[in-house]
Coordinates of C-alpha atoms and ligand atoms in Angstrom, one line a residue:
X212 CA 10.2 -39.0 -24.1
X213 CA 8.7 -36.1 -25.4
X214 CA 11.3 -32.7 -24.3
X215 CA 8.0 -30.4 -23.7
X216 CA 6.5 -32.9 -21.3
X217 CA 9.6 -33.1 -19.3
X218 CA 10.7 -29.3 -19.3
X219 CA 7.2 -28.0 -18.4
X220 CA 7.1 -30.6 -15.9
X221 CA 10.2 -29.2 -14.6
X222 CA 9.3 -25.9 -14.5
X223 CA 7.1 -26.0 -11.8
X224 CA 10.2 -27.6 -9.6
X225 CA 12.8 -24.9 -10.1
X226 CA 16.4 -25.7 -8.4
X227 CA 17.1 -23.7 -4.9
X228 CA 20.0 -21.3 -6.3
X229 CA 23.7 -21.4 -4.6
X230 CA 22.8 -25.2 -3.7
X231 CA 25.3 -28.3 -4.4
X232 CA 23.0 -31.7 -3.7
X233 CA 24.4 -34.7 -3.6
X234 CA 23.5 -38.2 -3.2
X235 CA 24.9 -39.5 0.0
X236 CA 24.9 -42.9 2.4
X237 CA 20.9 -42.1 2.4
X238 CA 20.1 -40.5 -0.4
X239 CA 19.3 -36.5 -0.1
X240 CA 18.5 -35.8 2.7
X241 CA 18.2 -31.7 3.9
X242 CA 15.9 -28.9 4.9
X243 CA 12.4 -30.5 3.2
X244 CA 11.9 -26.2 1.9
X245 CA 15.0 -27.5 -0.6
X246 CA 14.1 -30.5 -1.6
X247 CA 11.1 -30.3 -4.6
X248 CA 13.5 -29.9 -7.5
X249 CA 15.6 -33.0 -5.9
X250 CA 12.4 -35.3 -5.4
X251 CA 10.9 -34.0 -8.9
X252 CA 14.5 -35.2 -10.4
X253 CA 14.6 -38.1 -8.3
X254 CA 11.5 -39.3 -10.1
X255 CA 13.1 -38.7 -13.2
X256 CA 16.0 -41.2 -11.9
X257 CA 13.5 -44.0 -11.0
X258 CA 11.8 -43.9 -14.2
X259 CA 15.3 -44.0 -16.5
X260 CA 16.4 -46.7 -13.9
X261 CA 13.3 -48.6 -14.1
X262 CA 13.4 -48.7 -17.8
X263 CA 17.0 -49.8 -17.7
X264 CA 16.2 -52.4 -15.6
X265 CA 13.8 -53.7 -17.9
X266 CA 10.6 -52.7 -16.2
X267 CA 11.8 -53.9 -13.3
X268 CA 9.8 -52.1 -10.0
X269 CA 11.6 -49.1 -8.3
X270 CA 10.6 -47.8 -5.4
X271 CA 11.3 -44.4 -4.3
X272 CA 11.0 -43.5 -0.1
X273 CA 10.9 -39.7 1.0
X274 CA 12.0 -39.9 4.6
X275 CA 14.3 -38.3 6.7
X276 CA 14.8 -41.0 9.3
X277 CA 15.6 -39.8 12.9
X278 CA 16.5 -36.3 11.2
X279 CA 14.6 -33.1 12.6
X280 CA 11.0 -32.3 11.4
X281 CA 12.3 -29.6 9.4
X282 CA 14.0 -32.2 7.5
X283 CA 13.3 -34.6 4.6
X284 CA 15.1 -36.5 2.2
X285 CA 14.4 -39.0 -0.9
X286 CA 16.6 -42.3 -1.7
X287 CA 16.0 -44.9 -4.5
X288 CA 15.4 -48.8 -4.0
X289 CA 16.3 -51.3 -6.1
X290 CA 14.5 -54.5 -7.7
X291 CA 15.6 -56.8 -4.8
X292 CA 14.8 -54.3 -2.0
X293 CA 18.4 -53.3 -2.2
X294 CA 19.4 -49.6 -1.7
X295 CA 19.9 -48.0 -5.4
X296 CA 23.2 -49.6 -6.7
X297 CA 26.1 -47.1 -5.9
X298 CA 27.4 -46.1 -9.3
X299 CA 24.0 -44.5 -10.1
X300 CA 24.3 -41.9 -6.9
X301 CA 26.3 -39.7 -9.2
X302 CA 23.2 -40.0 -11.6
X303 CA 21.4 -38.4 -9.1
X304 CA 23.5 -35.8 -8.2
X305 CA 24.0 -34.6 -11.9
X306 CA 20.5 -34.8 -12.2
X307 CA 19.7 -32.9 -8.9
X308 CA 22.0 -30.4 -9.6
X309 CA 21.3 -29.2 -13.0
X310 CA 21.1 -25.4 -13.0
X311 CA 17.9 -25.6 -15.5
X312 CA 15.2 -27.5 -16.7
X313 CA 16.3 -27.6 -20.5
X314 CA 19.7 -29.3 -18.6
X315 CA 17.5 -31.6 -17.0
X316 CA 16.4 -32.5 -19.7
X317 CA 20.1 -33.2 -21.4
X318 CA 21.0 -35.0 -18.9
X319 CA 18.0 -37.4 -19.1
X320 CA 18.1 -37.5 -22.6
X321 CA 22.6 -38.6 -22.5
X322 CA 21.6 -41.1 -19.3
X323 CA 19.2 -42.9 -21.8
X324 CA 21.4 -42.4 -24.7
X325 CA 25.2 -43.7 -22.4
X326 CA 23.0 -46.9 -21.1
X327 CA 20.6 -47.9 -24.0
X328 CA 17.6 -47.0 -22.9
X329 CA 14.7 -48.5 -25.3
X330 CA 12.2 -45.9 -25.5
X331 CA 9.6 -48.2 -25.5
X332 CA 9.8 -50.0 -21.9
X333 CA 7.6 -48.9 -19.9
X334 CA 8.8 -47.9 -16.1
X335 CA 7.1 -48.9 -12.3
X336 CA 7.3 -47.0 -9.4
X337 CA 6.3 -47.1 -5.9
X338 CA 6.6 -44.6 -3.6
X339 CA 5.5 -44.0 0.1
X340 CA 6.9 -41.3 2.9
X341 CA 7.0 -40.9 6.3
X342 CA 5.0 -38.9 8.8
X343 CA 6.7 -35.5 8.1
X344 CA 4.1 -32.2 7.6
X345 CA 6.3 -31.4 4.2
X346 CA 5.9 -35.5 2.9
X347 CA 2.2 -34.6 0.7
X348 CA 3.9 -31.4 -0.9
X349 CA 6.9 -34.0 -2.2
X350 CA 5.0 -36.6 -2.6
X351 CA 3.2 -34.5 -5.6
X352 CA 6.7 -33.3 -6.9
X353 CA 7.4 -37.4 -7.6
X354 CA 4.5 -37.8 -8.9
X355 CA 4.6 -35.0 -11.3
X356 CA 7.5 -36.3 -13.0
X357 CA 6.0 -39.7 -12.9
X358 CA 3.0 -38.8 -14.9
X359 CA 5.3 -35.7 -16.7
X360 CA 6.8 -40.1 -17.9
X361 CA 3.7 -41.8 -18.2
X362 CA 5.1 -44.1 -15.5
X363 CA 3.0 -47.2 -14.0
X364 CA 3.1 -45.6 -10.2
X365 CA 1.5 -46.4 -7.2
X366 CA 1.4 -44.8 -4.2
X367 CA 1.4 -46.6 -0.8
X368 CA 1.4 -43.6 1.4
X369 CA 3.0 -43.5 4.6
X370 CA 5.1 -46.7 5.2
X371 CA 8.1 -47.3 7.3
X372 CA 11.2 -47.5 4.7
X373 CA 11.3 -51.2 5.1
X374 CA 7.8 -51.5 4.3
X375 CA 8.4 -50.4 1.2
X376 CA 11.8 -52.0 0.7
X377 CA 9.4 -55.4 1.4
X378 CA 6.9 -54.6 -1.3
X379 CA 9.3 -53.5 -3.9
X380 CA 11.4 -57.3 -3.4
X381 CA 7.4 -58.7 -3.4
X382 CA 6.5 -57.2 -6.6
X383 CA 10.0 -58.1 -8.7
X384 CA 9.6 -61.6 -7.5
X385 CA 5.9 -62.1 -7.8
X386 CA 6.0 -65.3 -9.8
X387 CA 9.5 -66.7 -9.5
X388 CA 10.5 -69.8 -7.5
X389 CA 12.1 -67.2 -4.5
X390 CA 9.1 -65.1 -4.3
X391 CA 9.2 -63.3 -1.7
X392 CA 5.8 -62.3 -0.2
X393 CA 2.5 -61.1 -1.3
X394 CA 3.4 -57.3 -2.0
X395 CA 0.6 -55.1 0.0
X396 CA 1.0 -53.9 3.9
X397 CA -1.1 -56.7 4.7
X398 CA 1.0 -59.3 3.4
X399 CA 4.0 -57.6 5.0
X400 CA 1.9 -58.2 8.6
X401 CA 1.0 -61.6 7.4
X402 CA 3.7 -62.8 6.7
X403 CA 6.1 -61.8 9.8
X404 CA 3.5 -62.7 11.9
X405 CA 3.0 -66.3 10.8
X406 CA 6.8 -67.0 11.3
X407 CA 6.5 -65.4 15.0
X408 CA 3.3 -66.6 15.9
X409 CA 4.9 -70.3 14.8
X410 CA 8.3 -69.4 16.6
X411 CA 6.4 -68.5 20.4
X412 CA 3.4 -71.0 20.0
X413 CA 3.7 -72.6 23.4
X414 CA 5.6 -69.3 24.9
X415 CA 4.5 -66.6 26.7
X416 CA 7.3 -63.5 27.3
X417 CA 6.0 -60.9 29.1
X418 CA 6.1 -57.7 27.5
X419 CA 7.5 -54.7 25.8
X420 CA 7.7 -51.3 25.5
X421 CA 8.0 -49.3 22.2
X422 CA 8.9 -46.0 21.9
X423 CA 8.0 -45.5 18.1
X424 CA 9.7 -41.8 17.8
X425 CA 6.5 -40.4 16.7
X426 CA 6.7 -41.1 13.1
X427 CA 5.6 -43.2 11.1
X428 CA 6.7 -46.8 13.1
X429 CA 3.6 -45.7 15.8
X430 CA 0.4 -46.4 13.2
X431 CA 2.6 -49.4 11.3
X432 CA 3.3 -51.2 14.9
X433 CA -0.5 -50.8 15.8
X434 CA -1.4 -52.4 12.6
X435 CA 0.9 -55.0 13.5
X436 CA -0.5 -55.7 16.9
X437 CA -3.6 -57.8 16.2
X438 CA -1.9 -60.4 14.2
X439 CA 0.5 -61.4 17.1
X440 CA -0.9 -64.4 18.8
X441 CA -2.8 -63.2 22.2
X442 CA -0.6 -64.9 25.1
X443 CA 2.9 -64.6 23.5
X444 CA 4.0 -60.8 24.0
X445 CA 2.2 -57.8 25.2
X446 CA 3.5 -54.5 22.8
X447 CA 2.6 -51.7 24.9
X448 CA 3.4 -48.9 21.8
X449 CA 4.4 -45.2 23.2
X450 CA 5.7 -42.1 21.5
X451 CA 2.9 -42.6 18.5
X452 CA 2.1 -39.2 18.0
X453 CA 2.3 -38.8 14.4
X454 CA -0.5 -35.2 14.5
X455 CA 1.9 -33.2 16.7
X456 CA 4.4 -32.8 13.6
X457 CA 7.0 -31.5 16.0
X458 CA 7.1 -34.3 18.4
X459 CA 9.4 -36.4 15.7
X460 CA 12.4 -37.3 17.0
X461 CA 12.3 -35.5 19.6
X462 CA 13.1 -36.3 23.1
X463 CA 12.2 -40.0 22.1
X464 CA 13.3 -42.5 19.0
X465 CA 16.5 -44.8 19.1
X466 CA 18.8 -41.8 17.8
X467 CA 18.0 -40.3 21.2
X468 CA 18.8 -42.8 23.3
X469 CA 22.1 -44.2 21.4
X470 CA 23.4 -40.6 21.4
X471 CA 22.5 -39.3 25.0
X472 CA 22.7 -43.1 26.4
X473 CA 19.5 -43.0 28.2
X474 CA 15.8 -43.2 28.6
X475 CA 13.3 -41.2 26.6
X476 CA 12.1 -38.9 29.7
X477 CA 8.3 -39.8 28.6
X478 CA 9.6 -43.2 29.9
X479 CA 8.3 -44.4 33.3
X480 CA 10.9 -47.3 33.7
X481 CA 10.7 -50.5 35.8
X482 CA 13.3 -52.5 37.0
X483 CA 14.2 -55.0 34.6
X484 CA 11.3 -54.2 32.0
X485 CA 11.9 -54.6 28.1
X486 CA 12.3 -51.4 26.2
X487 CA 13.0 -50.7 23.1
X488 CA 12.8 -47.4 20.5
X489 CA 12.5 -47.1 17.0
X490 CA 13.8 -44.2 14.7
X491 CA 11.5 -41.7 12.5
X492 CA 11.2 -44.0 9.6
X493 CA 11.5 -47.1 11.3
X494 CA 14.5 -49.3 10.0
X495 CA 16.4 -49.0 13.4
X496 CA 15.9 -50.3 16.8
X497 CA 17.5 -50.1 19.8
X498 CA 16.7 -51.9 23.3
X499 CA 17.7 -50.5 27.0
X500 CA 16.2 -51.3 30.6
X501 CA 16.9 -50.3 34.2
X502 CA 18.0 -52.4 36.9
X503 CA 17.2 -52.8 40.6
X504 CA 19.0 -49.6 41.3
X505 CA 18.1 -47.4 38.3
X506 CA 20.7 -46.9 36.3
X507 CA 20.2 -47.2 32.7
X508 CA 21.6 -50.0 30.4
X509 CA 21.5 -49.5 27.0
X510 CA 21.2 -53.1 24.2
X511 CA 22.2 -51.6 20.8
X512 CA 22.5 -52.8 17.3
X513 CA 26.2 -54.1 18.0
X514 CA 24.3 -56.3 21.5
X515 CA 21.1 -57.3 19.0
X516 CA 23.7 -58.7 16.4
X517 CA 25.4 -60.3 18.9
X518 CA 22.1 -62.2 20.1
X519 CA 21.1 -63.0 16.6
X520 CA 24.1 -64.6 15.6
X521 CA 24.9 -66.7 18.3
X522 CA 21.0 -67.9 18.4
X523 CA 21.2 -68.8 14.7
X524 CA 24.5 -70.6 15.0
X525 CA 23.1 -72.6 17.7
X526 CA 19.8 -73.6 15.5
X527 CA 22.1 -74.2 12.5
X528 CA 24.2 -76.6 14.6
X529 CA 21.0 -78.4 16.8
X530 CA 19.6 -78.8 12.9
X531 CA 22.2 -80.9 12.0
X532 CA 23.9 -78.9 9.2
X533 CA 27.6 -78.4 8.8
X534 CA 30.6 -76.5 6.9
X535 CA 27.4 -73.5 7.3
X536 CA 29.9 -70.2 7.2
X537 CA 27.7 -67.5 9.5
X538 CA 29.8 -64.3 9.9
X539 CA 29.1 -60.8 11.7
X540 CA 29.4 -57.4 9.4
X541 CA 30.2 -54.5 12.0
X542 CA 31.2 -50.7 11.9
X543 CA 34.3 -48.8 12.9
X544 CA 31.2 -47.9 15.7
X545 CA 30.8 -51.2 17.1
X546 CA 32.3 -51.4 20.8
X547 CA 35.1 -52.8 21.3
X548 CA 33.7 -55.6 23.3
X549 CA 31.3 -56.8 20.5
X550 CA 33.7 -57.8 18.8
X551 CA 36.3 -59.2 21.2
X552 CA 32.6 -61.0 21.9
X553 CA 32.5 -62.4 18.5
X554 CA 35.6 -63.7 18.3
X555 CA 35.6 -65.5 21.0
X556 CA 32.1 -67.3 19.4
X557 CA 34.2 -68.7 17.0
X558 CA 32.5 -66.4 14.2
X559 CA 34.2 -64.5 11.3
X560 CA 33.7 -60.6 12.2
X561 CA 34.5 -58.0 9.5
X562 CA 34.6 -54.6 9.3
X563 CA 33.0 -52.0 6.5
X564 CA 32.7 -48.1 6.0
X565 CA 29.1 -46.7 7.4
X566 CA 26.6 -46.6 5.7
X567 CA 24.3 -50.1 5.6
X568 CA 24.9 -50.4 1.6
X569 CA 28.3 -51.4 2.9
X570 CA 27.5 -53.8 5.8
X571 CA 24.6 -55.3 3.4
X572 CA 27.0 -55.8 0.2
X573 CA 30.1 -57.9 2.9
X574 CA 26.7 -59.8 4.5
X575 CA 26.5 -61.3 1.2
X576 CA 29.6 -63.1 1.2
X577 CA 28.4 -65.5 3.6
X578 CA 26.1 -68.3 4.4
X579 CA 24.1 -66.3 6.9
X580 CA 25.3 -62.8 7.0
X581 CA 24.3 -61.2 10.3
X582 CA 25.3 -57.1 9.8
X583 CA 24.1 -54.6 12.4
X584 CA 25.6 -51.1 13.1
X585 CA 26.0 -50.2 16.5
X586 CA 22.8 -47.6 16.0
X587 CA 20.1 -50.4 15.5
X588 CA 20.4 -50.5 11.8
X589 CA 20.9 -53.9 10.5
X590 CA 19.4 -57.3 9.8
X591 CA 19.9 -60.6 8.5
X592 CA 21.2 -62.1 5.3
X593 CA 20.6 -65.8 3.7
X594 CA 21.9 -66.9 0.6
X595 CA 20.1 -68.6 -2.3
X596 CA 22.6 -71.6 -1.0
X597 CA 21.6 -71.5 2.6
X598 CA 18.3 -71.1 2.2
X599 CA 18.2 -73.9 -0.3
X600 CA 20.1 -76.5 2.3
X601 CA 17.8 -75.1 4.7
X602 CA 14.9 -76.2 3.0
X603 CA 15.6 -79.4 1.6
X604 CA 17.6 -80.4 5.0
X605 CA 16.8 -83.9 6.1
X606 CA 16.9 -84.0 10.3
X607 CA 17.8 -87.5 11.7
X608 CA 16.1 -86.7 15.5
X609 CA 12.8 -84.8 16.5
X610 CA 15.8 -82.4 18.5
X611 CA 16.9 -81.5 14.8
X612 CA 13.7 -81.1 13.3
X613 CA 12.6 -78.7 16.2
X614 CA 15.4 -76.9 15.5
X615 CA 15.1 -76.7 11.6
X616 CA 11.3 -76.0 12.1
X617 CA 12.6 -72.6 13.7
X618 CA 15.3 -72.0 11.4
X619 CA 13.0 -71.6 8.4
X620 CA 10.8 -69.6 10.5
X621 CA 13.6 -67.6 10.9
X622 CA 14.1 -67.1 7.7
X623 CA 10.6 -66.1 6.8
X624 CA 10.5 -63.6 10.1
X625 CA 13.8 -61.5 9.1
X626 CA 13.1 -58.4 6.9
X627 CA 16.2 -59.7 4.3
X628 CA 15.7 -56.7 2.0
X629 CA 17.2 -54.0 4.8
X630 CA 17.1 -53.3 8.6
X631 CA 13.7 -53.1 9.6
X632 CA 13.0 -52.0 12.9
X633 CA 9.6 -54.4 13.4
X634 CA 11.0 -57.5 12.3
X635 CA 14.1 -56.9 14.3
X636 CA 11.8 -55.9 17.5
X637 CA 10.0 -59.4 16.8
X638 CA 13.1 -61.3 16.2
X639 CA 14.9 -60.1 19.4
X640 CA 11.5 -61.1 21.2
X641 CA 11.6 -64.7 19.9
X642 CA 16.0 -65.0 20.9
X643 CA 14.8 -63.8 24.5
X644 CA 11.7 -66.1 24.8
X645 CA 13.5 -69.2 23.5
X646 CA 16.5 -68.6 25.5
X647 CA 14.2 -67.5 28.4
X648 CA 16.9 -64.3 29.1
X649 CA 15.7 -61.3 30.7
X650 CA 17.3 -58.1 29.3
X651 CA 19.6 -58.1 32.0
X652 CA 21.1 -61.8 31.3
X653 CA 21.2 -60.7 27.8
X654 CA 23.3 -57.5 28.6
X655 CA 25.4 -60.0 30.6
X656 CA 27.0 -61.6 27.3
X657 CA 29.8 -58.8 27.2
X658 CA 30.2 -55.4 28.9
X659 CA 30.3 -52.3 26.6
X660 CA 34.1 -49.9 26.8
X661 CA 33.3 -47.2 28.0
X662 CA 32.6 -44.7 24.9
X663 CA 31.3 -41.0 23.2
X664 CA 30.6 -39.8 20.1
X665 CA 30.8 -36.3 19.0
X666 CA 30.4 -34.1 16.0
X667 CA 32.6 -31.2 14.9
X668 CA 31.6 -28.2 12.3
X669 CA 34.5 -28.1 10.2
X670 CA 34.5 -26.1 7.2
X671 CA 35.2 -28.8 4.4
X672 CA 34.1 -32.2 5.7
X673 CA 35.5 -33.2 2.2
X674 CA 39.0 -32.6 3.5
X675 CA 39.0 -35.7 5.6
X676 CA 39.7 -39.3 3.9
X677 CA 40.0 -42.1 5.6
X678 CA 41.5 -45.8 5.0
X679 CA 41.1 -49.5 6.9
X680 CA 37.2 -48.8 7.4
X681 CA 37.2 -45.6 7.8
X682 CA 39.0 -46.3 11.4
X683 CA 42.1 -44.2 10.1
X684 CA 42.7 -40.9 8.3
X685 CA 45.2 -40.6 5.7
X686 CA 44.6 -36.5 5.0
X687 CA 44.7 -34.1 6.3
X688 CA 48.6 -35.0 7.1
X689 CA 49.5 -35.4 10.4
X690 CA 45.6 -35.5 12.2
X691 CA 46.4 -39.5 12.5
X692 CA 49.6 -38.8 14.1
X693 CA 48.2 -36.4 16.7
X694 CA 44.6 -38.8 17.0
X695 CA 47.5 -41.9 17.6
X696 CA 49.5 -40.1 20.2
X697 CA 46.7 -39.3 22.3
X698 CA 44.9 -42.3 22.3
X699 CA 48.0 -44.1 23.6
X700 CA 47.9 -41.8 26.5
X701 CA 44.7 -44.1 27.8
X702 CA 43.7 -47.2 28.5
X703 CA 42.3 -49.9 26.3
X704 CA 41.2 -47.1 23.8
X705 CA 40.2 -46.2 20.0
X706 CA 38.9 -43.2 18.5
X707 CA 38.5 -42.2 15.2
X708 CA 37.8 -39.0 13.3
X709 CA 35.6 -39.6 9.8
X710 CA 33.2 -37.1 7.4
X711 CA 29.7 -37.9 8.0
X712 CA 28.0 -39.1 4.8
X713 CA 24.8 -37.2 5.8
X714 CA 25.4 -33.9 8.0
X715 CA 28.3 -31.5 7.1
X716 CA 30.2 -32.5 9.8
X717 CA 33.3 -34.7 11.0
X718 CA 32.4 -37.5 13.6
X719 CA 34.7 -38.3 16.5
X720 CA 34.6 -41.4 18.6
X721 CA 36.3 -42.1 21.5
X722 CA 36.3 -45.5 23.5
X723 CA 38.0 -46.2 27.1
X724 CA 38.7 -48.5 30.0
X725 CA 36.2 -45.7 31.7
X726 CA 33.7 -43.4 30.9
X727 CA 35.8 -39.9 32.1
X728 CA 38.7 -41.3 29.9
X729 CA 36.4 -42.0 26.7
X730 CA 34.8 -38.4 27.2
X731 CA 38.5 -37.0 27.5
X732 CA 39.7 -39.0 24.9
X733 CA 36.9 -37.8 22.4
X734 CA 36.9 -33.9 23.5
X735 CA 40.9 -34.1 22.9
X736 CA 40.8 -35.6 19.5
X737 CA 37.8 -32.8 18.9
X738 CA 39.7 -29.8 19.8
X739 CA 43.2 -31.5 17.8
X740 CA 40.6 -31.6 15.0
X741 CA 39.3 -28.0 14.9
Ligands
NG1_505 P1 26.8 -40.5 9.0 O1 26.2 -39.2 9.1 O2 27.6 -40.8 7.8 O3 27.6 -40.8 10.3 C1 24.6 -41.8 9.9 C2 24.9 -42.9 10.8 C3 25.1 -44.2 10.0 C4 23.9 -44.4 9.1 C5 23.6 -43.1 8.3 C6 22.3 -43.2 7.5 C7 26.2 -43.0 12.9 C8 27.5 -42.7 13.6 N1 26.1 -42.7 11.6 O4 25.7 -41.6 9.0 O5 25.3 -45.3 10.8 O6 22.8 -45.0 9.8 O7 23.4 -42.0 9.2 O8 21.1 -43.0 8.2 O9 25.3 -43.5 13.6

């Protein structure tokens, strides 16, 4: 690649002095003023991996998620819809932090050189963003180093991240005997609401609620709207304010109502009612309703995982299959309960560090991994295998043909690339309408511990590493200790101190046999901390 292209390029995209980027759980992810030189270099990063991979299609997401509207951020994704494998995050943080162009351009130049890049492959890119005011301004840094590369890019402008997880799977497929869908927005709608439409013909639920955090989920749900068959579910969709660039996240979105544990206040709540809110970018969900007397009841991702997997074990088993191994993939941050919840299913449950690439990467070991983290961010996982038995399954009853009829809907329905807030939303809304639950009965399975979560400014979150999932610390010496002997103070409690992976802070959780103890538990272990 020609040096002048790239350096000129560069020049226009000069890095932020007395800045130290680095590539974390989701990507970069800051102020959007510091972000121009990271997204310009993030381009960069596509391209080489693109070529490395053959050609293979990248895609590249600016989004900040449930973040502030200040903020922005940029993360890679990789042929399969995966999240950008992990041992090319350092790539990115070399790149990103590379005091000069002429150094960007050395360190593009020894990428191409250590993996044997062939200078003649030509890279694709896709790209889309989320709602944000600062999203156009880095969009056009991306594409400056893409055409700076003579890369094959298309834009798809603003998508929900799991949109363009979807398309970027679509397009590396196209063709192959696991194709995966056809790879435009449209097909995206098309093709989850086929499977739903097919899964609720003959049911009628009511409706929901959505409380789209006023990003970009609002304008992606209404395009969704009109292909869901009239007479199964009304979506009422709130919070879809995407002009008013300060209204993001704010006082609304699933982030809000996991952390604070209640209702958006925009939210007039009836008794019993489905609700549910998505995030800024729309790959997490959570649900929550009131009962007869008020009070708020909150169904999170570690509750949704819960339904999912006990609903699919059930199909698997009214299909006729056996020896079919469906486990649950959980954070240090799912309750308690969950997973006493689990067990007692009968299912495997497992435990990984945050971060979904984890969860994701241990949903993979099994037939149907289901992998959710208590925040609303997960989905559902089915191997080659599984989907193959699934498939060519022969049923010996019109029971276990029923069943397998809604098991490859199932399939088709779950967003397998990455948590996707919409398909989740519809899958949840299929569980509930087959099992005929209100949200109540649902909440009914297990009852949440008691529990808080806080974060701490510390002045090196670096300082903290953790062991066993990130449910222990090993340094600094003695914090364990001191975290140990005051949780055995209260009743059936946890907590855990760990780094966050996208705020300079420590996070401390706290769970308890009651709600004062977990908030004591947790503002103990904070000031011990500090
Ligand atoms: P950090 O900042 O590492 O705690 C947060 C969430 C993760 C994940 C990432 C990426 C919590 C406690 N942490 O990570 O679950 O979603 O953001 O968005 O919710």
């Amino acid at each position: 690649m020609s040096k002048d292209a790239i350096t000129a390029a560069s020049a226009a995209y000069p890095k932020p002095g007395g800045q130290t980027f680095q590539y974390g759980t989701a990507g970069f992810r800051m102020k959007a003023d510091l972000l121009p030189s990271v997204v310009f270099r993030v381009g960069l990063l596509a391209a080489l991996r693109s070529r490395y991979r053959n050609g293979d299609v990248i895609g590249v997401m600016i989004t900040a998620s449930h973040n502030p509207p200040a903020d922005n951020g940029v993360k890679l994704i990789d042929p399969l819809g995966e999240m950008l494998e992990s041992s090319w995050e350092a790539h990115g943080t070399s790149l990103a932090n590379a005091p000069d162009d002429e150094s960007v351009f050395e360190i593009y130049t020894k990428l191409e050189n250590d993996f044997g890049i062939k200078p003649d492959v030509k890279a694709r890119v896709v790209y889309g963003c989320d709602t944000r005011e600062s999203s156009p301004a880095l969009v056009k840094a991306l594409k400056d180093a893409l055409d700076a590369l003579n890369v094959d890019s298309t834009g798809f402008g603003a998508v929900t991240t799991p949109q363009l997880h979807y398309v970027v799977r679509c397009l590396n497929t196209a063709g192959t005997d696991h194709a995966y869908g056809e790879p435009t927005l449209k097909g995206y709608y098309a093709k989850l609401s086929a499977a739903f439409n097919q899964l609720m013909a003959g049911r009628s639920n009511g409706g929901v609620t959505v409380d789209c955090a006023n990003g970009v989920g609002g304008p992606k749900l209404h395009e969704l709207v009109p292909y869901i068959a009239k007479g199964t579910i009304d979506i009422t969709v709130t919070n879809d304010d995407t002009e008013t660039f300060s209204k993001l996240n704010s006082q609304c979105g699933a982030d809000y109502v996991k952390t604070n544990q209640r209702l958006p206040p925009s939210t007039n709540a009836q008794p019993l009612a489905r609700y549910a809110s998505l995030d800024g970018d729309a790959d997490r969900i959570v649900y929550y309703y009131v009962d007869h007397g008020s009070v708020f009841h909150l169904l999170d991702g570690d509750k949704i995982a819960t339904l999912a997997a006990s609903f699919i074990v059930d199909l698997v088993r009214a299909s006729g299959i056996d020896n079919f191994n469906l486990g649950v993939v959980q954070t240090a941050y799912a309750n308690g309960s969950s997973t006493r919840y689990i067990e007692k299913l009968g299912l495997p449950v497992v435990c990984t560090p945050t971060g979904v690439k984890h969860l994701h990467h241990a949903a993979l070991a099994y037939d149907c991994g289901v992998y959710f983290e208590a925040n609303g961010h997960g989905t559902v996982l089915f191997s080659p295998e599984a989907l193959r038995r699934i498939d060519t399954h022969t049923p010996n009853s019109p029971a276990e043909q029923s069943a397998l009829t809604s098991l490859k809907a199932l399939t088709e329905l779950i967003n397998q690339t990455v948590g996707d807030a919409l398909s989740d939303l519809l899958l949840v809304e299929v569980i509930l309408a087959h099992k005929a639950w209100s949200p109540a009965q649902w909440d009914a399975c297990y009852t949440d511990l008691p529990n808080r979560l806080e974060k701490a400014e510390v002045r090196d979150r670096n300082v903290y590493k953790t062991t066993d999932a990130e449910r222990r610390l090993v340094e600094p010496e003695g914090c364990q200790d001191r975290i140990d002997a005051l949780v055995s103070k209260y009743h059936n409690a946890r907590s855990f101190v760990r780094p966050s992976g996208t705020e300079n802070v420590v996070r401390v959780y706290a769970e308890a046999a009651t709600k004062g103890e977990a908030d004591e538990l947790a503002a103990k272990v904070k000031a011990e901390d500090n």
